[in-house]
Coordinates of C-alpha atoms and ligand atoms in Angstrom, one line a residue:
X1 CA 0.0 0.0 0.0
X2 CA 1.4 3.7 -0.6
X3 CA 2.2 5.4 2.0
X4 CA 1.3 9.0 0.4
X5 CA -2.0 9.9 0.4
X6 CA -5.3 11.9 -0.5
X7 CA -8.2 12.4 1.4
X8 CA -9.9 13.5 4.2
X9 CA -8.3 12.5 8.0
X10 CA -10.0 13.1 10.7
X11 CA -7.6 13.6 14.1
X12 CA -9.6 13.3 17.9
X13 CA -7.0 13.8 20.7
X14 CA -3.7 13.3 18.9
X15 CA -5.1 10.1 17.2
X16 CA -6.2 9.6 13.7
X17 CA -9.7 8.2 13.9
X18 CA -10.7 7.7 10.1
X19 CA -9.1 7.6 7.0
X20 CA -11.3 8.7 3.5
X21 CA -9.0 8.1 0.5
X22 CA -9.8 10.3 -2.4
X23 CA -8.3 12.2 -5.0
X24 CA -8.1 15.9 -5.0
X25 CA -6.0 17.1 -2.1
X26 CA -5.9 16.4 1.8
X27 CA -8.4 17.5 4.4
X28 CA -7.8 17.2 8.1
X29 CA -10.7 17.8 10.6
X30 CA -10.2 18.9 14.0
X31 CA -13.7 18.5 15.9
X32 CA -15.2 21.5 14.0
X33 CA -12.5 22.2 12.3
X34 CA -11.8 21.7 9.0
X35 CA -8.3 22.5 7.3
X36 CA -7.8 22.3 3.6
X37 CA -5.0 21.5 1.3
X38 CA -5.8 21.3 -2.1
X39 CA -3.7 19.4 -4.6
X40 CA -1.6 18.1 -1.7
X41 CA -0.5 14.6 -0.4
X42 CA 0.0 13.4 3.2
X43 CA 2.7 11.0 4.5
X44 CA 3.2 9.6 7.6
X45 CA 5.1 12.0 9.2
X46 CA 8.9 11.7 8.3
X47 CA 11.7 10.7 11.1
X48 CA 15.4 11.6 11.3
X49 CA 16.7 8.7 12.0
X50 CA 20.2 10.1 12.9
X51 CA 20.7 13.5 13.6
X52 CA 22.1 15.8 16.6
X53 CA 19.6 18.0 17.6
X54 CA 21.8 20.9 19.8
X55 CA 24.4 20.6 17.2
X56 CA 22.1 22.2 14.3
X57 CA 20.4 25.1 17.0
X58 CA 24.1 25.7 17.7
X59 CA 25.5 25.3 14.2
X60 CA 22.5 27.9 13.0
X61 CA 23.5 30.3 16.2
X62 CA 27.5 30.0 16.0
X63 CA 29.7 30.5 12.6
X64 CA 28.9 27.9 9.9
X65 CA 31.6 27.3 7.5
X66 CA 30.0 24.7 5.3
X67 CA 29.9 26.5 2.2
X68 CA 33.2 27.7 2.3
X69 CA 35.0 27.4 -0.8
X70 CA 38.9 27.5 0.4
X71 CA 41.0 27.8 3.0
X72 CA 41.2 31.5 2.3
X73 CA 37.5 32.0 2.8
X74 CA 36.9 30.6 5.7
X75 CA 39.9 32.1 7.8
X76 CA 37.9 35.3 6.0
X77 CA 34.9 34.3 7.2
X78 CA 36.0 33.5 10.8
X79 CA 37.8 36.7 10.6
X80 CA 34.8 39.3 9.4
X81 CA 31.8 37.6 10.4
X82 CA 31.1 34.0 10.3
X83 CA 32.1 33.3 13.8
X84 CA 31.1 33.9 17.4
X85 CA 33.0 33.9 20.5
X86 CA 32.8 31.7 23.7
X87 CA 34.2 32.9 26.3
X88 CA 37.2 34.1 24.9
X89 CA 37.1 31.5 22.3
X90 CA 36.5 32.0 18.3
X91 CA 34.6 29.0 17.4
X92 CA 32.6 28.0 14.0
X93 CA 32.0 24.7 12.6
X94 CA 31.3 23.0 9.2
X95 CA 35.0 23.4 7.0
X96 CA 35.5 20.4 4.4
X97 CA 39.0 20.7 2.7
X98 CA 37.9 18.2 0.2
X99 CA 36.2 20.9 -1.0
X100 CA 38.6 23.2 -1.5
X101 CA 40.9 23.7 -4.7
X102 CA 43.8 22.4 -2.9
X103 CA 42.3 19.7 -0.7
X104 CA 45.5 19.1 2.1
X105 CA 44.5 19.8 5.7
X106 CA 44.5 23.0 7.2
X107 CA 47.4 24.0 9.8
X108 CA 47.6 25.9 12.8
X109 CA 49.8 28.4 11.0
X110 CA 47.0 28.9 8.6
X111 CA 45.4 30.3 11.6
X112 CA 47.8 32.1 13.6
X113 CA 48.6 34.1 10.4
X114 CA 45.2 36.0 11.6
X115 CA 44.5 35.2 14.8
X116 CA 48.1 35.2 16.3
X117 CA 46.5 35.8 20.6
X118 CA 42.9 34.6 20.8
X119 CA 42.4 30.6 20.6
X120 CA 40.5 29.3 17.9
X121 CA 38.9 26.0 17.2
X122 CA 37.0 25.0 14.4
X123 CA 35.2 21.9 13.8
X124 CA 35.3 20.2 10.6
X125 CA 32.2 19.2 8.8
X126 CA 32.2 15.6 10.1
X127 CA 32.5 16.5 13.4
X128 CA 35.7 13.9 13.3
X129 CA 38.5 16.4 13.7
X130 CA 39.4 19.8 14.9
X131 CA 41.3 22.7 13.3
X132 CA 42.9 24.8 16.2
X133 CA 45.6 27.7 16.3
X134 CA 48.9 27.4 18.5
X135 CA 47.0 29.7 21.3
X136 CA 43.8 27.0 21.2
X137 CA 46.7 23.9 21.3
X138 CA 48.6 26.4 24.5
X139 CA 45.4 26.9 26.2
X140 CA 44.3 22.6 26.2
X141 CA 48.1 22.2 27.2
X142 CA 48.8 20.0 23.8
X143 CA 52.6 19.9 23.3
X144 CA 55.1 17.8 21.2
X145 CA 55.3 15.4 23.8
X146 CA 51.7 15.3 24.6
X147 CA 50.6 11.4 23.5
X148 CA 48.1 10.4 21.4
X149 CA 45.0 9.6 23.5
X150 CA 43.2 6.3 23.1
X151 CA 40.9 6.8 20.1
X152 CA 42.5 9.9 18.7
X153 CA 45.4 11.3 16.6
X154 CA 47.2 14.5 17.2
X155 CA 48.4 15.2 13.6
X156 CA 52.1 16.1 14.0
X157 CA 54.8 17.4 11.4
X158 CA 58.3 16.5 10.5
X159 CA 59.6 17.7 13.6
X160 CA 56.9 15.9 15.8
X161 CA 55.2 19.3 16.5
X162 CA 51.0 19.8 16.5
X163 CA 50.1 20.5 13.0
X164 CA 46.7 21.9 14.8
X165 CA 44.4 18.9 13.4
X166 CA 43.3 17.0 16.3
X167 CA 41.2 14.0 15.3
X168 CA 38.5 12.3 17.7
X169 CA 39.5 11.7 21.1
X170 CA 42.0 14.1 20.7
X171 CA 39.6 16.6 20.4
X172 CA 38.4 15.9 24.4
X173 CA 41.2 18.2 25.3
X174 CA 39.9 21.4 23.7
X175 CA 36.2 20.7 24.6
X176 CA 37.1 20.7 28.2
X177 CA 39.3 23.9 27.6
X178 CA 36.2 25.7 26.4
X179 CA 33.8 27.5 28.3
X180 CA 30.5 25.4 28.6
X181 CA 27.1 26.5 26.8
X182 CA 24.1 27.9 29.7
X183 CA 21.2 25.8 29.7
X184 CA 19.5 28.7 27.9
X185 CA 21.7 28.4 25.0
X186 CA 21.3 25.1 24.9
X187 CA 17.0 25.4 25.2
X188 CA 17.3 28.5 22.4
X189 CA 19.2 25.8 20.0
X190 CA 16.6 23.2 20.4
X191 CA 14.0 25.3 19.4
X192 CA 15.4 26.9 16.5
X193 CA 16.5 23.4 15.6
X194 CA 12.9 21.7 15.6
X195 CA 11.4 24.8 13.9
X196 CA 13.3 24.4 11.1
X197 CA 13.1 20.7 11.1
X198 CA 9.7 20.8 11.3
X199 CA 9.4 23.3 8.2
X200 CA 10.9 20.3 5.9
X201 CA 8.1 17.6 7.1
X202 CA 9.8 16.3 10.2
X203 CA 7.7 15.3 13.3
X204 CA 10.4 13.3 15.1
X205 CA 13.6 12.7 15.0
X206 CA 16.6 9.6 16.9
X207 CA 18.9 12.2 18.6
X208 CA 22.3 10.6 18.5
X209 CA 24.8 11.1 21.4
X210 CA 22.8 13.3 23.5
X211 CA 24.7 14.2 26.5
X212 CA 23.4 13.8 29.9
X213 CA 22.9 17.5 30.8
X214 CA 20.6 17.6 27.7
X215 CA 18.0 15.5 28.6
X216 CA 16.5 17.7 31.6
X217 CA 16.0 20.6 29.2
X218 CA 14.4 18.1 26.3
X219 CA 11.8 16.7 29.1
X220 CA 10.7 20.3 30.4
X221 CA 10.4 21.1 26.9
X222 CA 8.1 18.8 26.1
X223 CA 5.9 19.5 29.3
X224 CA 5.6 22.7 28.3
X225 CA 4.4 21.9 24.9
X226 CA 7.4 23.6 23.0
X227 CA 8.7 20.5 20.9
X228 CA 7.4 20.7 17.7
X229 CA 8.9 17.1 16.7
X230 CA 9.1 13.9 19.5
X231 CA 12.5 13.0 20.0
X232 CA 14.0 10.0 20.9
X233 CA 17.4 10.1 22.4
X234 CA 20.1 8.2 22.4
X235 CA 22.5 9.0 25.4
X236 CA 26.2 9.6 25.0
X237 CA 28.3 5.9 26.0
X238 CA 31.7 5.7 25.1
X239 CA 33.0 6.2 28.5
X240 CA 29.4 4.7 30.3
X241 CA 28.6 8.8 30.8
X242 CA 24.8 7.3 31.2
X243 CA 26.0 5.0 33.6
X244 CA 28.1 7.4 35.3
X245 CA 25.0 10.3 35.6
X246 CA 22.8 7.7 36.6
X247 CA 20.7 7.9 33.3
X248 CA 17.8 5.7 32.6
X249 CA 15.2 5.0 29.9
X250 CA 12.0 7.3 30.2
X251 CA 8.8 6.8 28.7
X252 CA 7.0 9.9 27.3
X253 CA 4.6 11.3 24.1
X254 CA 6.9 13.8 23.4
X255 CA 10.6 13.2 24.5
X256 CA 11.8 9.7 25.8
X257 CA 15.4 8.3 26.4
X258 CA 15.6 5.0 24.5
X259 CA 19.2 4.1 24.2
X260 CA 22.6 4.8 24.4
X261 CA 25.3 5.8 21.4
X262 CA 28.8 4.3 21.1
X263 CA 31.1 4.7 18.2
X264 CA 33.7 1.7 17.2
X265 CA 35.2 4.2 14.6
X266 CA 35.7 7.6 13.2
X267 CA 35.2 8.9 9.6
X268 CA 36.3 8.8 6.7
X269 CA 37.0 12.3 5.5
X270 CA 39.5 12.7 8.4
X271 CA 40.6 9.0 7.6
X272 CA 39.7 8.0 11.5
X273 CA 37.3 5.0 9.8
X274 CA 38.7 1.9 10.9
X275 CA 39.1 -0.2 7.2
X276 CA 40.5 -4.1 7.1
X277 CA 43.1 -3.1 4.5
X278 CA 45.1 0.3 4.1
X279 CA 43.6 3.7 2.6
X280 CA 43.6 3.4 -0.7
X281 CA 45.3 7.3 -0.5
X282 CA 47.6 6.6 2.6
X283 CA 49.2 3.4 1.9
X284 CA 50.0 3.3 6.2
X285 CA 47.1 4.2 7.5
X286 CA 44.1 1.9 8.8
X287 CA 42.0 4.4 10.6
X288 CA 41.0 4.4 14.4
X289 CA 39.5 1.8 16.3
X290 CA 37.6 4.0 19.3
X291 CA 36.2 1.0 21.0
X292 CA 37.3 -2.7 21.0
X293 CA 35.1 -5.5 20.5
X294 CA 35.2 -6.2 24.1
X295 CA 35.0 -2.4 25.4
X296 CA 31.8 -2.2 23.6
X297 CA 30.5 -5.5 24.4
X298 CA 31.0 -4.9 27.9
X299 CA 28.7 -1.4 27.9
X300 CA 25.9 -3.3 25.7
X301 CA 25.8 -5.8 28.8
X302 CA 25.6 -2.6 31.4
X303 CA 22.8 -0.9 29.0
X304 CA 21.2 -3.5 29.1
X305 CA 21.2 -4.0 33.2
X306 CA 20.4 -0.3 33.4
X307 CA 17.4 -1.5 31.3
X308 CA 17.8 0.7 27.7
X309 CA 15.7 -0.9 24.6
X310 CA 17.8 0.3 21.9
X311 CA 22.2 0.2 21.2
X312 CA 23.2 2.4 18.3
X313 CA 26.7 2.2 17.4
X314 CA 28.5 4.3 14.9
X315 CA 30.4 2.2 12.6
X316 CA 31.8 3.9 9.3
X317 CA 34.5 1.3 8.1
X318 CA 34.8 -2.1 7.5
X319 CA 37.1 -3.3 10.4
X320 CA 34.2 -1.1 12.7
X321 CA 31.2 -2.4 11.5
X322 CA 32.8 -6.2 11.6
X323 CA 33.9 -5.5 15.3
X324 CA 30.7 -4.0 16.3
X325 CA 28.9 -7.2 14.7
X326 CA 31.3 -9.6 16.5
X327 CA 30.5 -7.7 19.6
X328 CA 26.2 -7.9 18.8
X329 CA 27.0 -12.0 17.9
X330 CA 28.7 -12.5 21.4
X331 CA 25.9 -10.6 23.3
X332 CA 23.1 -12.8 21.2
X333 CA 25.1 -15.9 22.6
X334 CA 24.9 -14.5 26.3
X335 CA 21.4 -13.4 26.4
X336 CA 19.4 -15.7 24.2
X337 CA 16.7 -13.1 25.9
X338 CA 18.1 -9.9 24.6
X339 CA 15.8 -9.9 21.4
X340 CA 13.6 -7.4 22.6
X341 CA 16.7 -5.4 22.5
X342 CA 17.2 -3.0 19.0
X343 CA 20.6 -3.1 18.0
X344 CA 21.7 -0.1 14.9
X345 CA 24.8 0.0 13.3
X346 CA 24.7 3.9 12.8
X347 CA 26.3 4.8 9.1
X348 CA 27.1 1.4 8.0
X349 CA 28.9 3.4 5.0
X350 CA 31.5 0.5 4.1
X351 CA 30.6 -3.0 4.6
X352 CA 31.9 -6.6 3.3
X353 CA 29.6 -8.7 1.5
X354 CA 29.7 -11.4 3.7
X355 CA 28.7 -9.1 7.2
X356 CA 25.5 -8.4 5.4
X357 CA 24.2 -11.6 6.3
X358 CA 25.0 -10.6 10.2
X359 CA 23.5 -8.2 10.2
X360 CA 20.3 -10.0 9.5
X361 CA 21.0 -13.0 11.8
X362 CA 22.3 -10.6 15.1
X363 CA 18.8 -8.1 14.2
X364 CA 21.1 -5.6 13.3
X365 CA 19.1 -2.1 11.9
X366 CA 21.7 0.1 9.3
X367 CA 20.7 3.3 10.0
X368 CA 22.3 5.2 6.9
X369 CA 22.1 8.7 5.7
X370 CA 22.2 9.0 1.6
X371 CA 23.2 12.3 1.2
X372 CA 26.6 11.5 2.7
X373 CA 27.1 9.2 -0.3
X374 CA 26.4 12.1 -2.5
X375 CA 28.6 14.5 -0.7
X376 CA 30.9 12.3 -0.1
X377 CA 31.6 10.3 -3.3
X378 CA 34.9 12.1 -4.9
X379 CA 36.2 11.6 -1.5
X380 CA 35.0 8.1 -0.8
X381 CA 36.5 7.1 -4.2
X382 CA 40.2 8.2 -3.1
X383 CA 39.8 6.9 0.4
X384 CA 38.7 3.5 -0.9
X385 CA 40.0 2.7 -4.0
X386 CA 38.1 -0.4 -5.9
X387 CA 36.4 -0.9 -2.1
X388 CA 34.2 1.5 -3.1
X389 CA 32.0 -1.4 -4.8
X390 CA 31.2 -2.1 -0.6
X391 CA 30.5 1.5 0.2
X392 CA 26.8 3.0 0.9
X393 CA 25.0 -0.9 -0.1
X394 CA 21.6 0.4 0.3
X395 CA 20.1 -2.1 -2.2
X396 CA 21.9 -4.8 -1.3
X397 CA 20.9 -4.5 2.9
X398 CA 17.5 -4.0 1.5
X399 CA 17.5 -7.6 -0.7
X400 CA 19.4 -9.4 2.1
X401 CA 16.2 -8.2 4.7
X402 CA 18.4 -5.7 6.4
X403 CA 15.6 -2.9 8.3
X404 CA 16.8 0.2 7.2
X405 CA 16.3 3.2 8.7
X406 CA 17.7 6.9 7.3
X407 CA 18.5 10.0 8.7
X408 CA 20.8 13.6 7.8
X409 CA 23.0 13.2 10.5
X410 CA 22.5 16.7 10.8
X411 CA 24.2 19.5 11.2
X412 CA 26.9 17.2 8.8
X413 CA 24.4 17.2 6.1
X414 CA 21.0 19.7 5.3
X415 CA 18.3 18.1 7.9
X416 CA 16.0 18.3 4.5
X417 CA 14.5 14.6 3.8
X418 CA 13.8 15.5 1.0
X419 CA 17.1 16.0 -0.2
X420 CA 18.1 12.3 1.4
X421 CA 15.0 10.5 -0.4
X422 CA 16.4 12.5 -3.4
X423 CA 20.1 10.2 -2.9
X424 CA 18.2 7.3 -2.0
X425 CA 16.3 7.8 -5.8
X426 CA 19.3 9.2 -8.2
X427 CA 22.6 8.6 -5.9
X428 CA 23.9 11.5 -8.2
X429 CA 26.7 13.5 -6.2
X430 CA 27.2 17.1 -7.5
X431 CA 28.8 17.3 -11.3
X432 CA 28.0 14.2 -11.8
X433 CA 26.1 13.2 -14.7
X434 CA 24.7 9.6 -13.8
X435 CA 23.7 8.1 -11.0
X436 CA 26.8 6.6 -8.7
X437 CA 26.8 2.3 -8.6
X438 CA 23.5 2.8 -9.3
X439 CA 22.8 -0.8 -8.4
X440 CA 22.6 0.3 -5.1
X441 CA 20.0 2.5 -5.7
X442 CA 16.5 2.3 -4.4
X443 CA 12.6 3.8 -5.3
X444 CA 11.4 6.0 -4.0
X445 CA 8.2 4.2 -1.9
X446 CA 11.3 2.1 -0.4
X447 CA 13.0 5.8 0.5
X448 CA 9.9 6.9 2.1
X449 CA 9.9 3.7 4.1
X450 CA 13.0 4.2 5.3
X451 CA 12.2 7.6 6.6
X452 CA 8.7 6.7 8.0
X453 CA 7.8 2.8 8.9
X454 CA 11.0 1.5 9.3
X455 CA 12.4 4.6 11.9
X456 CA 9.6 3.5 14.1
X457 CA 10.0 -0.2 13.8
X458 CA 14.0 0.3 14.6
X459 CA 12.6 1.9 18.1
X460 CA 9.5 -0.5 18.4
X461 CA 6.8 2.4 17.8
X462 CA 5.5 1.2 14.4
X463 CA 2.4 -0.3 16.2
X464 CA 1.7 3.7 16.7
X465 CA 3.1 5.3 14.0
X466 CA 4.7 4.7 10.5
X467 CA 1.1 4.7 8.7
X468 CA -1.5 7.0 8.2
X469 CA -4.9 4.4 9.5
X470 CA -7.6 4.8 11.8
X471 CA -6.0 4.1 15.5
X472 CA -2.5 5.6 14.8
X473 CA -1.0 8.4 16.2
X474 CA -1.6 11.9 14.3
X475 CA 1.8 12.5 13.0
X476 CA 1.1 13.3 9.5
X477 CA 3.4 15.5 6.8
X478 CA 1.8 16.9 4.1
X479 CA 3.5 18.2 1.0
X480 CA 2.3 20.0 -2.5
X481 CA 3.6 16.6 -4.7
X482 CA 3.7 12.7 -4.1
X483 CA 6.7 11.7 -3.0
X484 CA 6.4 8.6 -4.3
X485 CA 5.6 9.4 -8.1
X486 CA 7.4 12.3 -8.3
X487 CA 9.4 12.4 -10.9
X488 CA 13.1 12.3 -9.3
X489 CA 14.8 15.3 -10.6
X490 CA 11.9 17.4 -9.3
X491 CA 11.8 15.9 -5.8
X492 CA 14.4 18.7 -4.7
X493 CA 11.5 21.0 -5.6
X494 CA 9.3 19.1 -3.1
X495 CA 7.3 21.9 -0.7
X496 CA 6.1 20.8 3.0
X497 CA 2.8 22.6 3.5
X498 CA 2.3 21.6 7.1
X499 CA 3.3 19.0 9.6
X500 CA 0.8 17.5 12.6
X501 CA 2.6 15.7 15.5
X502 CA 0.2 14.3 18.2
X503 CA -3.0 16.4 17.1
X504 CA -1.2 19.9 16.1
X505 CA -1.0 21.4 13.4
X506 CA 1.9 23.7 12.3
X507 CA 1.4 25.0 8.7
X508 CA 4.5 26.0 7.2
X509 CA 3.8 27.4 3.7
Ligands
ZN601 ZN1 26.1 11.6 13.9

């Protein structure tokens, strides 16, 4: 059955209680209420399956360097106006070198050329590695003879010194260096972030590596009404931070803590994915292993004492997403019980033929997000080599009976879904002229799914949402074309007109 629509829906208490099909446009009804969208289609309402919900308000509040063509326009950006301080702190977020003319990494010289006094970090795009001046590297007390932490690189030159690249765990030191946000910045970024996630058809959203501190805010925020999408979060793991805080699963309509986030690996722009065999573009280099097999076995068992439903681990490379499968195959063995318990495999983005079949047999979800394919394919390419052939397998975790969930991962990529279901359809990176493997490719209905049905099944909610029937919750999207017959190359065109989550409506056009 499609899951795009036209008719009339009428909504009683934040439940759909009948369904008319016809053809012509969508109607909702509130009691005595009518509303009217003529020509328009309704969906169930689309999830982000992966995305960091503080990171976009604060990415949309502090400088944003994404578009930045070269090196030379973003230091001029941080210098005249893209950037805002902390504290004493210049920070901005969002630089990709691979899209600059001359792709090497940037250098702490590069900064101190124009910032010579005040510290200045600056996160890349993937939010893998830091770019910091001599001050920033001074100020977290990073020297030449400062080791490499477990899980992280400091990028050195010749002479051993800090180039000013700091890659994953290495990047601890300079978070703890900064200033912390208020709990009003951090309110004032949620906000800004679900009102513009709502304006592109969201009504909920997985929140990925929420820290502890967060959660508070999220729950009073949703007693008071203010969250215009439900979130589910995902609490941060790697060192057992839920454990340590004392965090445990909620239940709730609007906000509720499902699960904890650990990450085997990092990415591959920075090179931090962990791959079986050498970068195809750095003959020594196998990328970083954050957890082992055993580290992250051994916080599945304690997640699941502390009673969490739902383990989503990042795992970009090959080497990760094998550990993090050995590690799911071991807790299986343990608890022959544990089924009720949703394991993810966040990314998924390179992955051997012969895992795919583990991932069905351990339950494993592959929680993806197209557009990075499309972004990231030149890169990908050099990175990989002829391993690309195993990178972004949508169809193939599809044919095998992989559930497959998709989300932005924003602020990395544009939290549009649109734009994802888009790279689901063509898998066309910019310049390109044809689609990229397109036998990995998928339809659009299958895109949809993996936005909708398939986001609530990975967090067991699909017997409430994921369809738009008599019974379900109201969380409906409606948009001015059909998602699923549109032709492809105008989905980018695509309008939301209005989104309903539990019973409200917000009209956005
Ligand atoms: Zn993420």
């Amino acid at each position: 059955m499609p899951l795009a629509i036209q008719g009339e829906i009428t909504i009683v208490r934040g439940k759909i209680v009948s369904v008319e099909h016809r053809a012509g446009g969508v109607t909702l009804h509130f009691g005595n209420n009518r509303v009217e969208f003529p020509d328009a289609w309704a969906t169930p309402g689309l999830v982000d399956a992966h995305a960091h919900v503080v990171g976009l308000g604060i990415a949309f509040a502090e400088g944003y360097l994404q578009s930045a063509s070269s090196l030379e326009e973003c230091l001029r950006r941080v210098a005249q106006y893209c950037y805002k301080r902390r504290g004493e702190w210049i920070i901005a977020r969002g630089w990709n070198h691979e899209q600059w003319p001359n792709p090497r990494l940037p250098t702490r010289a590069d900064l101190d050329g124009v910032f010579p006094d005040i510290p200045v970090a600056l996160t890349r795009v993937d939010g893998h590695a830091l770019w910091v001046n001599s001050r920033a590297l001074e100020r977290a007390g990073i020297t030449a003879s400062t080791p490499d932490p477990n899980g992280g690189a400091i990028l050195r030159d010749k002479r051993g010194e800090p180039t000013g690249i700091l890659l994953d765990a290495a990047m601890d030191a300079i978070y703890q260096a900064l200033p912390p946000r208020t709990p009003t910045e951090i309110e004032q970024a949620i906000v800004s972030a679900l009102t513009a996630c709502s304006s592109v058809g969201l009504t909920e959203i997985h929140d990925m590596d929420v820290l502890p501190e967060d959660l508070p805010i999220f729950t009073r925020l949703a007693e008071e009404g203010k969250l215009r999408c439900r979130i589910l979060s995902w609490v941060r793991g790697q060192h057992e931070e839920w454990h340590r805080e004392g965090i445990l699963p909620t239940t709730g309509e609007f906000h509720r803590v499902v699960g904890i986030k650990l990450f085997a690996d990092g990415a591959l722009g920075s090179r931090g994915a962990a791959l079986s065999q050498p970068y195809a573009d750095a003959p020594e280099t196998y990328g970083l292993e954050l957890l082992s097999t055993e580290q992250i076995v051994h916080r599945i068992e304690r997640a699941i004492g502390d009673g969490f439903s739902s383990i989503a681990v990042h795992a970009i490379g090959d080497r990760a997403v094998s550990n993090v499968l050995d590690a799911f195959e071991q807790i299986r063995d343990r608890y022959p019980h544990s089924s009720d318990v949703r394991f993810r495999i966040e990314h998924s983005q390179v992955v051997r033929s012969e895992d795919i079949p583990r991932y069905v047999r351990t339950g494993a979800i592959a929680s993806v997000q197209p557009i990075h394919c499309t972004s990231d394919a030149p890169m990908a390419e050099r990175r990989l080599g002829e391993r690309i052939r195993d990178a972004y397998r949508w169809r193939s975790f599809l044919d095998a009976g992989v559930l497959l969930c998709a989300g932005s991962d924003f602020p990395v990529e544009s939290h549009n879904p649109i734009l994802g279901i888009e790279a689901f359809v063509r898998r066309r990176p910019a310049g390109y002229t044809d689609a990229w493997n397109p036998s990995e490719c998928i339809e659009a209905a299958e895109a949809l799914e993996a936005y909708t049905i398939n986001a609530h099944r990975a967090a067991d909610l699909a017997y409430r949402r994921g369809t738009i029937a008599s019974g379900m919750d109201a969380d409906i999207s409606i948009f001015d074309h059909n998602i699923e017959t549109c032709p492809p190359e105008e989905l980018p065109t695509i309008r939301t007109l209005a989104t309903v989550v539990g019973g409200t409506l917000y009209e956005h056009a």
